[in-house]
Coordinates of C-alpha atoms and ligand atoms in Angstrom, one line a residue:
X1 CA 38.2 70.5 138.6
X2 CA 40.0 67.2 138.2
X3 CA 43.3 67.1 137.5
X4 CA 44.8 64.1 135.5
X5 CA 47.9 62.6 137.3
X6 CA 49.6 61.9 133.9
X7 CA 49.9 65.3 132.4
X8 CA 53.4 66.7 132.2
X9 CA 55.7 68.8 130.8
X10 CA 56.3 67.4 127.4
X11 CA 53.4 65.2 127.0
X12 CA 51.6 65.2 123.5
X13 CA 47.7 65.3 123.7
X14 CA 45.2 64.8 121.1
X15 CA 42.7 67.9 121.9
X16 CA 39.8 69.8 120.5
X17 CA 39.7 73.4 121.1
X18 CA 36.3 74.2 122.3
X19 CA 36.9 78.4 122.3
X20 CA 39.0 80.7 122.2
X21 CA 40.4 81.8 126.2
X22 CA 40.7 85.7 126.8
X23 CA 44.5 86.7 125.4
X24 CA 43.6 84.7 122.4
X25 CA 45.0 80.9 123.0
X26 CA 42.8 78.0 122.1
X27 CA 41.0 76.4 125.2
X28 CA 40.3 73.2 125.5
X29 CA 40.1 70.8 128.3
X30 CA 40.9 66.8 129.4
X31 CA 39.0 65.3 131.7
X32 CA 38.1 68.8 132.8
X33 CA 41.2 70.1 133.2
X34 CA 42.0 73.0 131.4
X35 CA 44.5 73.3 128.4
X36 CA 45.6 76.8 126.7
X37 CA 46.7 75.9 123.4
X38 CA 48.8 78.3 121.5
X39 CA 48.4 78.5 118.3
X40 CA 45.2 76.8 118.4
X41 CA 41.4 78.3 117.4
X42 CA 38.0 76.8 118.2
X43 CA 36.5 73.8 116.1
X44 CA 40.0 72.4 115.6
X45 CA 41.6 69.0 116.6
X46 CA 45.2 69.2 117.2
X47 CA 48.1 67.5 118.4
X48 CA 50.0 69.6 121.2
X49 CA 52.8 69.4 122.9
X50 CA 52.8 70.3 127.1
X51 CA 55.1 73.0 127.6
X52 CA 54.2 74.5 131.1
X53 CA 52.0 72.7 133.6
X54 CA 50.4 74.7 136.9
X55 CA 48.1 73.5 139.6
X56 CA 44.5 73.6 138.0
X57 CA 45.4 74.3 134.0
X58 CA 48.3 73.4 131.6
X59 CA 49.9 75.5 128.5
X60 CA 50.4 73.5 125.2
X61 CA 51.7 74.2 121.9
X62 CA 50.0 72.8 118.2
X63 CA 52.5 70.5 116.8
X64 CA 50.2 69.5 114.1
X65 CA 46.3 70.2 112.6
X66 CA 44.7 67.0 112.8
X67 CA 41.3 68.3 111.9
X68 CA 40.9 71.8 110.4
X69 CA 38.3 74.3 111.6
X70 CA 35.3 74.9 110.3
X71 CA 35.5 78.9 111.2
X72 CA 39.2 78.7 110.0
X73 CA 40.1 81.2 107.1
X74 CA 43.1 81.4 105.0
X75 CA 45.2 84.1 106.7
X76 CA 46.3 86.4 103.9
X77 CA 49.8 87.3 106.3
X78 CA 53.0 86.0 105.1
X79 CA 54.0 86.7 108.2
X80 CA 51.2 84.9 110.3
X81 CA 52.4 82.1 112.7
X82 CA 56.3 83.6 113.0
X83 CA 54.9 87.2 113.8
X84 CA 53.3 87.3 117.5
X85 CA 50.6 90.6 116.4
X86 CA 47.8 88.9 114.5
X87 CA 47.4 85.6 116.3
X88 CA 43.5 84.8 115.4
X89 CA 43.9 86.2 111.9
X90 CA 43.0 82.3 110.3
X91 CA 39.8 82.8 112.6
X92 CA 37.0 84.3 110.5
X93 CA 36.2 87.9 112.2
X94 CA 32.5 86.7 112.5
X95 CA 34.2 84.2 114.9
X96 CA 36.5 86.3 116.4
X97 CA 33.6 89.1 117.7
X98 CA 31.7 85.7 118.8
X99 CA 34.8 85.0 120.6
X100 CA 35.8 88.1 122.4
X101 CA 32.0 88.8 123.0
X102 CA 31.8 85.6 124.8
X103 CA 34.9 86.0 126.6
X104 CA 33.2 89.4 128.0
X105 CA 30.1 87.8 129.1
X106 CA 32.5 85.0 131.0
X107 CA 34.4 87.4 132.7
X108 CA 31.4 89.9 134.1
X109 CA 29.6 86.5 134.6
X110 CA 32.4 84.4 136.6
X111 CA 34.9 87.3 137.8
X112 CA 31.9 90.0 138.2
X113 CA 29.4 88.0 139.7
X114 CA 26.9 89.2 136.9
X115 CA 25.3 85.8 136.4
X116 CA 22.7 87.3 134.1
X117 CA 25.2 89.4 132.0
X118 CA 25.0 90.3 128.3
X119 CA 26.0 92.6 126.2
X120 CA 24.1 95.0 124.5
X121 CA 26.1 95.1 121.7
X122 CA 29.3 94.3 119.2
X123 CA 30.3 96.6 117.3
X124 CA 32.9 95.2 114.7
X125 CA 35.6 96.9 113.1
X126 CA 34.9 98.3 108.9
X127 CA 38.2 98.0 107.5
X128 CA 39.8 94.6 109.5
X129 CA 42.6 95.5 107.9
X130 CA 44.9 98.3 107.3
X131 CA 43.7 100.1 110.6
X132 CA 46.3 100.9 112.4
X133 CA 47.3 105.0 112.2
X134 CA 50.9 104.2 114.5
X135 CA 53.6 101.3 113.7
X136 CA 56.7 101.3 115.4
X137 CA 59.1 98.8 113.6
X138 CA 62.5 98.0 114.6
X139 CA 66.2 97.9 112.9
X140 CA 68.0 94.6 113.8
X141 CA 71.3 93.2 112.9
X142 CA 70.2 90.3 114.1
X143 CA 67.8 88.9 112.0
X144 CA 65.3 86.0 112.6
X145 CA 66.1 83.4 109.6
X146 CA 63.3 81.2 108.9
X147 CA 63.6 77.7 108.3
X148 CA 62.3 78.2 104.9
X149 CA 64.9 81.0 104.1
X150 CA 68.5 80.2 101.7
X151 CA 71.3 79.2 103.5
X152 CA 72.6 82.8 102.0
X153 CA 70.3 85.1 103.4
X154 CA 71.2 88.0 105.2
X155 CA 71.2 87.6 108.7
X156 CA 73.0 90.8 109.9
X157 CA 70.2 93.4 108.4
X158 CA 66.2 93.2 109.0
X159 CA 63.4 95.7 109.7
X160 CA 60.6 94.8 111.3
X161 CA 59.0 93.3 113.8
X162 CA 60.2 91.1 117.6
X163 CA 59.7 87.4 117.6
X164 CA 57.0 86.6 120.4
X165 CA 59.5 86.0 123.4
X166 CA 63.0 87.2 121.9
X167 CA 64.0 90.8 122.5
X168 CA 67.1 90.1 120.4
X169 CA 65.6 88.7 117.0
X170 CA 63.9 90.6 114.8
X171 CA 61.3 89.3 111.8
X172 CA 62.0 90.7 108.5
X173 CA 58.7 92.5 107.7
X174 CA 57.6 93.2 104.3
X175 CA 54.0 93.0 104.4
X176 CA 52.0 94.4 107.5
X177 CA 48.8 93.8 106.6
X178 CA 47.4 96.1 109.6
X179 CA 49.2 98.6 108.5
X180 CA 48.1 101.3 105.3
X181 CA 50.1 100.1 102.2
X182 CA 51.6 102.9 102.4
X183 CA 53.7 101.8 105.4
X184 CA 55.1 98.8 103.4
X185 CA 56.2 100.8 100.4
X186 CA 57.8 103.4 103.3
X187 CA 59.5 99.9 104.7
X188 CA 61.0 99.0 101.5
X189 CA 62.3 101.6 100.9
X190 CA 64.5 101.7 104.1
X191 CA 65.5 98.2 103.6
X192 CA 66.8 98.9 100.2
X193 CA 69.0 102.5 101.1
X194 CA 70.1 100.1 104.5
X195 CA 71.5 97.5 102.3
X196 CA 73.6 99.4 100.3
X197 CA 75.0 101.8 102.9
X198 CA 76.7 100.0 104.9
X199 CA 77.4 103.3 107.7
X200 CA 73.3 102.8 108.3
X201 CA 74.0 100.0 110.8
X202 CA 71.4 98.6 113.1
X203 CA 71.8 99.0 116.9
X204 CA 72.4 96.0 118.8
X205 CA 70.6 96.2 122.0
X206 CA 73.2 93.3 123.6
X207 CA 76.3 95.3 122.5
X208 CA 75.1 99.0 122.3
X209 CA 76.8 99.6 119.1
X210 CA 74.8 100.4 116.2
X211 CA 73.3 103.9 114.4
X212 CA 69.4 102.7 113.9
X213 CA 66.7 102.0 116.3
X214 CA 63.3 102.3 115.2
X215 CA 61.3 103.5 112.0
X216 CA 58.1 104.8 113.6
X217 CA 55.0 105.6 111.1
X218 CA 52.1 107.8 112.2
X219 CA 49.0 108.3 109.9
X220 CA 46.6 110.6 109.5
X221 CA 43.6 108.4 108.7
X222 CA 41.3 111.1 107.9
X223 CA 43.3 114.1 107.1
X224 CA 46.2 112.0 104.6
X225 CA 48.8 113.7 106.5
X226 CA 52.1 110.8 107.4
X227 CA 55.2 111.0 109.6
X228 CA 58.0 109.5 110.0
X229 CA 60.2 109.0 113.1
X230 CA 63.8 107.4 112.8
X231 CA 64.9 106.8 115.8
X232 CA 68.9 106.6 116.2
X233 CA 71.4 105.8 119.4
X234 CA 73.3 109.0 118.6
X235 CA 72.6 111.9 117.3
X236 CA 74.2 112.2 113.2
X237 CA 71.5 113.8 111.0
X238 CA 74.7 113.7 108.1
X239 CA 74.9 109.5 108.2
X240 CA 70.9 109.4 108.7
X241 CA 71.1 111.5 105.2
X242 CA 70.9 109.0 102.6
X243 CA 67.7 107.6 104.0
X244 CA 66.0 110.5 104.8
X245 CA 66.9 111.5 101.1
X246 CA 65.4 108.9 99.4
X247 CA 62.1 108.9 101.2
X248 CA 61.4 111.9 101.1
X249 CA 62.1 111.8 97.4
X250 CA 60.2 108.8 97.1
X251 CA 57.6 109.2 99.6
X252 CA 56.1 113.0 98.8
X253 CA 52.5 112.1 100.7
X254 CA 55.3 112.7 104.0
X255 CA 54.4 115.7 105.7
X256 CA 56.3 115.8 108.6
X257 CA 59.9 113.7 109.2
X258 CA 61.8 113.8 112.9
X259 CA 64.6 112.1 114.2
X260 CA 64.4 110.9 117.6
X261 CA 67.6 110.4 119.8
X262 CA 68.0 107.5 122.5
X263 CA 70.6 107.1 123.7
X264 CA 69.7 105.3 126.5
X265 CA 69.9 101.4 126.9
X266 CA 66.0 101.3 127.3
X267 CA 64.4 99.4 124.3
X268 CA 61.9 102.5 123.7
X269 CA 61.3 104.4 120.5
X270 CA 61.3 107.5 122.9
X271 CA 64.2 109.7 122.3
X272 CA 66.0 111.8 124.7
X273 CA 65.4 115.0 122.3
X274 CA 63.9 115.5 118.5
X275 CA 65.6 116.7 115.9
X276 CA 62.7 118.5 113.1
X277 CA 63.9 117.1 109.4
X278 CA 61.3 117.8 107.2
X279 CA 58.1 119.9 107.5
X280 CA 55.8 119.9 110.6
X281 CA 56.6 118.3 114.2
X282 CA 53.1 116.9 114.6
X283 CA 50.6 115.5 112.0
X284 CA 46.7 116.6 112.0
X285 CA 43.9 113.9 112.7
X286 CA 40.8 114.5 112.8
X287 CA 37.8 112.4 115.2
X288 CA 34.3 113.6 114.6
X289 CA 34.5 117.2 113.8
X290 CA 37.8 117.2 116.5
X291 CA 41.5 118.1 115.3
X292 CA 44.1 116.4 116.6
X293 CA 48.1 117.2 116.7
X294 CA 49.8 114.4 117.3
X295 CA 53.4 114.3 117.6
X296 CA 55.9 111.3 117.3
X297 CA 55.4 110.8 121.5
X298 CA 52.2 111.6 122.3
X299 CA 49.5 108.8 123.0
X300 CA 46.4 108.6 120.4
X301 CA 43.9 106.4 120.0
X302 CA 46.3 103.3 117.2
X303 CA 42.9 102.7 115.3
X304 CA 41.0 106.0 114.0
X305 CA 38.2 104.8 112.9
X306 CA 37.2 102.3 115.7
X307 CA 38.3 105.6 118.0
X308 CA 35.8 107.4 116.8
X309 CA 32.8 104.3 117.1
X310 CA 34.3 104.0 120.7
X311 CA 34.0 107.5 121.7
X312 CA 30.3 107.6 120.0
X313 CA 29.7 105.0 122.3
X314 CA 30.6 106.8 125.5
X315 CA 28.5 109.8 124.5
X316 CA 25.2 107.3 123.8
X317 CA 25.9 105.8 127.0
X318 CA 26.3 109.0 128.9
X319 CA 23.3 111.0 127.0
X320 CA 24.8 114.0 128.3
X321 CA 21.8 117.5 128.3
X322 CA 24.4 120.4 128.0
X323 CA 24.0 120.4 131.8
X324 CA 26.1 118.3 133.2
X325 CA 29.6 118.6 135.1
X326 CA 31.5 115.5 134.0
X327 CA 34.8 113.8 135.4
X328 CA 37.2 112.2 132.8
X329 CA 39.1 109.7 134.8
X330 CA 42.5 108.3 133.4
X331 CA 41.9 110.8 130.1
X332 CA 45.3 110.8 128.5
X333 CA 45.5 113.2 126.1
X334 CA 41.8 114.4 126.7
X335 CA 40.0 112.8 123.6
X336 CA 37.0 112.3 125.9
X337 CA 36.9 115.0 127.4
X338 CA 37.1 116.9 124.2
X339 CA 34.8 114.5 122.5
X340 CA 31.9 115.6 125.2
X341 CA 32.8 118.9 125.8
X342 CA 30.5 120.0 123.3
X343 CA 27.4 118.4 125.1
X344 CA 28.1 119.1 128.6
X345 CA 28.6 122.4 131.2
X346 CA 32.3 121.1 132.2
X347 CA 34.5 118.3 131.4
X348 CA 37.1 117.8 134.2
X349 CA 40.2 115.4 133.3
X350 CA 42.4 113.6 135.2
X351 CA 45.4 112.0 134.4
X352 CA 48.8 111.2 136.0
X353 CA 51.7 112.3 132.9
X354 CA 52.1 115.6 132.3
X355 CA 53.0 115.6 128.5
X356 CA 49.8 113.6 128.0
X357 CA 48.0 116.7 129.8
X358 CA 50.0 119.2 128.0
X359 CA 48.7 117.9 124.9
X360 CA 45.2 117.8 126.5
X361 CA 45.6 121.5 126.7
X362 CA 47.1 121.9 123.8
X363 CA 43.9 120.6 121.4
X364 CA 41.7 121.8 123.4
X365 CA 43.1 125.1 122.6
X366 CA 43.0 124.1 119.0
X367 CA 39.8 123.0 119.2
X368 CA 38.2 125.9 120.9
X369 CA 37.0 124.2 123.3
X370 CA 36.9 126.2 126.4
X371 CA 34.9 124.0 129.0
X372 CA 37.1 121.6 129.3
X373 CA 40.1 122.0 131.9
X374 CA 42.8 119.2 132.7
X375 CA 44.6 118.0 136.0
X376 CA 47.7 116.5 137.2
X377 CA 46.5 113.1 139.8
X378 CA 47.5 110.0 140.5
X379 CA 44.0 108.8 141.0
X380 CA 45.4 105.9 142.6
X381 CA 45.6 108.4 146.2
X382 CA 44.0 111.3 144.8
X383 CA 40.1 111.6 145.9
X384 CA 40.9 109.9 149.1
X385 CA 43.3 111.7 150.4
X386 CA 41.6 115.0 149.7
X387 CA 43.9 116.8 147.0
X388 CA 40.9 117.9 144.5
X389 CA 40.7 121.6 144.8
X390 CA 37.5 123.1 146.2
X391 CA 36.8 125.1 143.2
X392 CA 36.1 121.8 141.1
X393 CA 32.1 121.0 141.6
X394 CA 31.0 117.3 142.0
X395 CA 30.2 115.4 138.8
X396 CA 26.9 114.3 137.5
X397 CA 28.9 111.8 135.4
X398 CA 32.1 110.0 135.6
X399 CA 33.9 108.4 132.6
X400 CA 36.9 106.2 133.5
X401 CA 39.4 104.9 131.1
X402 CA 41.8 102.9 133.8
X403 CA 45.4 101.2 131.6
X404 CA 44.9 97.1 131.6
X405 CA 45.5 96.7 135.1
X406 CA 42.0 98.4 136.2
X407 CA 41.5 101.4 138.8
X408 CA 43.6 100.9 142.2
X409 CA 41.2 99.7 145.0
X410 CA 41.5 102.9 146.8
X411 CA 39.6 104.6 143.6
X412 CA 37.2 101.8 143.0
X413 CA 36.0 102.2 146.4
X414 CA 36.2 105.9 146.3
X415 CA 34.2 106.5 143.5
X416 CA 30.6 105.9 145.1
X417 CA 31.1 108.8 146.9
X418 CA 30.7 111.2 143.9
X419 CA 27.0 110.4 144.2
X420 CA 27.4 110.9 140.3
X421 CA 24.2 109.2 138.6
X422 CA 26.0 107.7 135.9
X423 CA 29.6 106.1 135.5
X424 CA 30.9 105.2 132.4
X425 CA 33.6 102.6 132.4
X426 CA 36.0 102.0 129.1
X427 CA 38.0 99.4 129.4
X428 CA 41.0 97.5 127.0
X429 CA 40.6 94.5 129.7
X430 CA 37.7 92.5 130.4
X431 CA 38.9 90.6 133.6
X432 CA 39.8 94.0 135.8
X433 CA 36.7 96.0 134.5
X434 CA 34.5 92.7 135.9
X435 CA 36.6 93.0 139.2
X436 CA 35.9 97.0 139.6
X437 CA 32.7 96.2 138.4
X438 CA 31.8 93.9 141.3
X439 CA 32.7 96.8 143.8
X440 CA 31.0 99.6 141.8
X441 CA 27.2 97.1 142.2
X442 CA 28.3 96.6 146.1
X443 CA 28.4 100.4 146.1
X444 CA 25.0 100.8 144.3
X445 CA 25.6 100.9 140.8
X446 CA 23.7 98.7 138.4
X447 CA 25.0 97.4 135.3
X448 CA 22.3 99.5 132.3
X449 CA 24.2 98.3 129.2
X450 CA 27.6 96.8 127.8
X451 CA 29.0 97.4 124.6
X452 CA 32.2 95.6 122.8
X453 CA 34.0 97.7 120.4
X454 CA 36.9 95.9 118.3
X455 CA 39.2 98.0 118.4
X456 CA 42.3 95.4 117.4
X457 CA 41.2 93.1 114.6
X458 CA 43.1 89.3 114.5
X459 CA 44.7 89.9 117.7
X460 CA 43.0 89.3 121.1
X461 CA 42.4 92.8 122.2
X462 CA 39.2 93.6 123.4
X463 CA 38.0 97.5 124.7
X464 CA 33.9 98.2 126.4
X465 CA 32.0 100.4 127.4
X466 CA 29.8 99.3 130.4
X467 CA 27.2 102.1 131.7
X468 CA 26.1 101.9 135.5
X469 CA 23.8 104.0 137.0
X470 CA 23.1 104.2 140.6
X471 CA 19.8 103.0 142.1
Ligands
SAM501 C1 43.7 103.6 128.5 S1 44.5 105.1 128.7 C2 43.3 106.3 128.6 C3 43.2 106.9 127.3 C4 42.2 108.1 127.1 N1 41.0 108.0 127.8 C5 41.9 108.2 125.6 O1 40.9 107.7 125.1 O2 42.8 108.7 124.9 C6 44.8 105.1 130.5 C7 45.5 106.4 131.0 O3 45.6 106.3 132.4 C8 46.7 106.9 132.8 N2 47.1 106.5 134.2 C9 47.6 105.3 134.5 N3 47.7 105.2 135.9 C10 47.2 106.3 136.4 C11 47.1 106.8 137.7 N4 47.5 106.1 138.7 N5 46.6 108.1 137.9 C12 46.2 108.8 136.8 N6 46.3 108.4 135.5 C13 46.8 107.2 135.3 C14 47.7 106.6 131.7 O4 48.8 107.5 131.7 C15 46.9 106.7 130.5 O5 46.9 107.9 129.9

């Protein structure tokens, strides 16, 4: 790769964004050098400005569109551009599976090794919008003003979401457009009772002074059921009154309300302990023909629908008999597990945090599902240094579902010795899944198919399900 002498820090570069690079800036390159440009999406020219420059690629910002995008849509956000969630939503979604399917192939390809790699298949998201089931906004009294905004406005009250970059400043949200609608009428209605009680003051997370914290929304997607989580900085269900009033007045589709206390510096939504306002602690949600309770902490899959085509895609890829022992590795709150239990002898699940396996046990219970048990390991140590209990027979399959940063090396190169004849790997990141990959074919595994499920429409997620079975 060359690299031009004359590119620095500041510089302004006419460039033409050839893709889209995995995290969702706009590639392009001079002279073959490589240039993430943020803000950018393929088939646009643009005028950037150099903001960071490393040995062997440089980061640049748009300044201006010199020559719009054919793929380019109008991106039906108010919010788009200020907002750091949807990034690629003025990329049409055709071009944005194209995109993220092509990043996939690059990184099993380049980082893997595959040279031949392809997927098998895309499945794209049906809605694009309005999919999330969990939004977690924040109270501010220090409010991002836009340049566009009065001289007047009121900068000491927002709700909504962080500015890419700035932990302090809050955008005033009033359209989420990945949210259901009902989330911005439940929004609104906070802002308003805010404004005119002046005792419901936003935390400040430099000073420490402040009531609010967080408005967290859960939705059932397929049972109707809502929650809603205030969190506060102290506990004062009397001053938390007047909002809690007036949605619950205004909002009756609310079936379950909770006030979390965090008193803690930490910039979580996770209290300390929950107070119960109104109705049940939990909502219902339903995948397949599971139930699901899911309370204002506990992890669930943010987009039912595409959940549900993801987990459908681990069962085609695993073709399970009804006789199979099967290891869930990384399983959360057991959703796989669950989700196969039905088709196999024994579902085993791993996972390292206890509440998450607590609720594992919890619907499985509700569920009737007795097959399926759940253990405490950090998988990191766990096979290798001996801690599964002898009881526990060998799998026939293995699922993994590792966080971002992939499976340690220690499991990777652990996991041939299973013998199992299929392994199933889920993964929200591309680049480590190609890395664990690469061991997994040194070990004897072939690649049999690849799937991309999009999971996160207009932003750059991207989850798979790659099948290897051993030779
Ligand atoms: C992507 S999530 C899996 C979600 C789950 N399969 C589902 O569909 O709901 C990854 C999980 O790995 C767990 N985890 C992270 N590091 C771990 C470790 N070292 N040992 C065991 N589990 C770990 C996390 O707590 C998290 O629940």
């Amino acid at each position: 790769m060359n690299e031009p002498l004359n590119i620095k820090r500041g510089d302004e570069l006419k460039l033409q964004i050839k893709s889209l690079a995995y995290g969702g800036m706009g590639l392009a390159r001079k002279d073959d050098f490589v240039i993430f440009v943020k803000g950018a999406i393929p088939g646009q020219v643009v005028k950037a400005r150099i903001y960071k420059k490393r040995k062997g690629y440089a980061e640049a910002r748009v300044q201006e569109i010199l020559t719009e995008s054919v793929k380019a849509v109008e991106a039906p956000c108010d919010h788009f551009g200020i907002c750091g969630g949807c990034r690629i939503q003025n990329l049409s979604y055709d071009e944005q599976l194209k995109e993220k399917a092509h990043q996939v192939e690059d990184a099993f390809r380049r980082l893997g090794g595959f040279s031949d790699f392809k997927l098998n298949d895309v499945v794209g998201a049906d809605p694009v919008f309005q999919y999330r089931n969990k939004m977690e906004f924040t109270f501010s009294s220090n409010r991002w003003v836009l340049e566009s905004e009065p001289e007047d406005v009121n900068k000491s009250f927002a709700i909504g979401l962080h500015i890419p970059g700035r932990y302090d400043k809050i955008l005033d949200i009033h359209e989420c457009h990945i949210q259901p609608v009902m989330g911005n009428r439940i929004l609104k209605i906070a802002r308003e009772i805010c404004l005119v009680h002046p005792e419901l003051k936003p935390y400040d997370p430099k000073t420490h002074i402040g009531f609010l914290r967080y408005l967290m929304l859960r939705f059932g997607v397929n049972t109707g059921q809502l929650m809603v989580n205030i969190v506060t900085a102290y506990d004062d269900l009397n001053k938390l009154s007047p909002l809690t009033d007036a949605l619950l007045d205004r909002v009756p589709e609310i079936t379950s309300m909770v006030n979390n206390v965090n008193t803690r510096k930490a910039d979580v939504a996770f209290g300390d302990y929950e107070t119960l306002v109104y109705g049940q602690p939990y909502i219902d949600e339903k995948m397949g023909d599971l139930t699901f309770e899911v309370s204002s902490n506990s992890f669930f899959q943010t987009n039912t629908i595409q959940g549900e085509r993801l987990y459908e895609e681990v069962v085609k890829a695993v073709g399970l008999t009804g006789a199979e022992v099967v290891y869930d590795l990384y399983c959360g709150t057991g959703t796989i597990s669950l989700y196969l239990s039905k088709k196999a002898k024994e579902v085993y699940g791993f996972e390292v945090i206890r509440s998450s396996l607590e609720n594992a046990d919890k619907n499985a219970e509700l569920n009737e599902i007795t097959n399926a048990q759940f253990l405490k390991a950090n998988l990191d140590t766990f096979f290798k240094s001996g801690q599964l209990p002898r009881r526990i027979p060998k799998p026939d399959v293995v699922i993994v579902d590792p966080p971002r940063a992939g499976m340690h090396s220690d499991m990777t190169n652990y996991l041939h010795k299973f013998k199992a004849k299929k392994i199933v790997y889920v993964s929200c990141n591309p680049t480590t899944q190609a890395r664990d990959a690469k061991v997994l074919a040194e070990k004897g595994y072939e690649i049999k198919s690849a799937v991309m499920v999009d999971m996160f429409p207009h932003t750059p997620h991207i989850e798979t399900v790659v099948l290897f079975v051993k030779h």
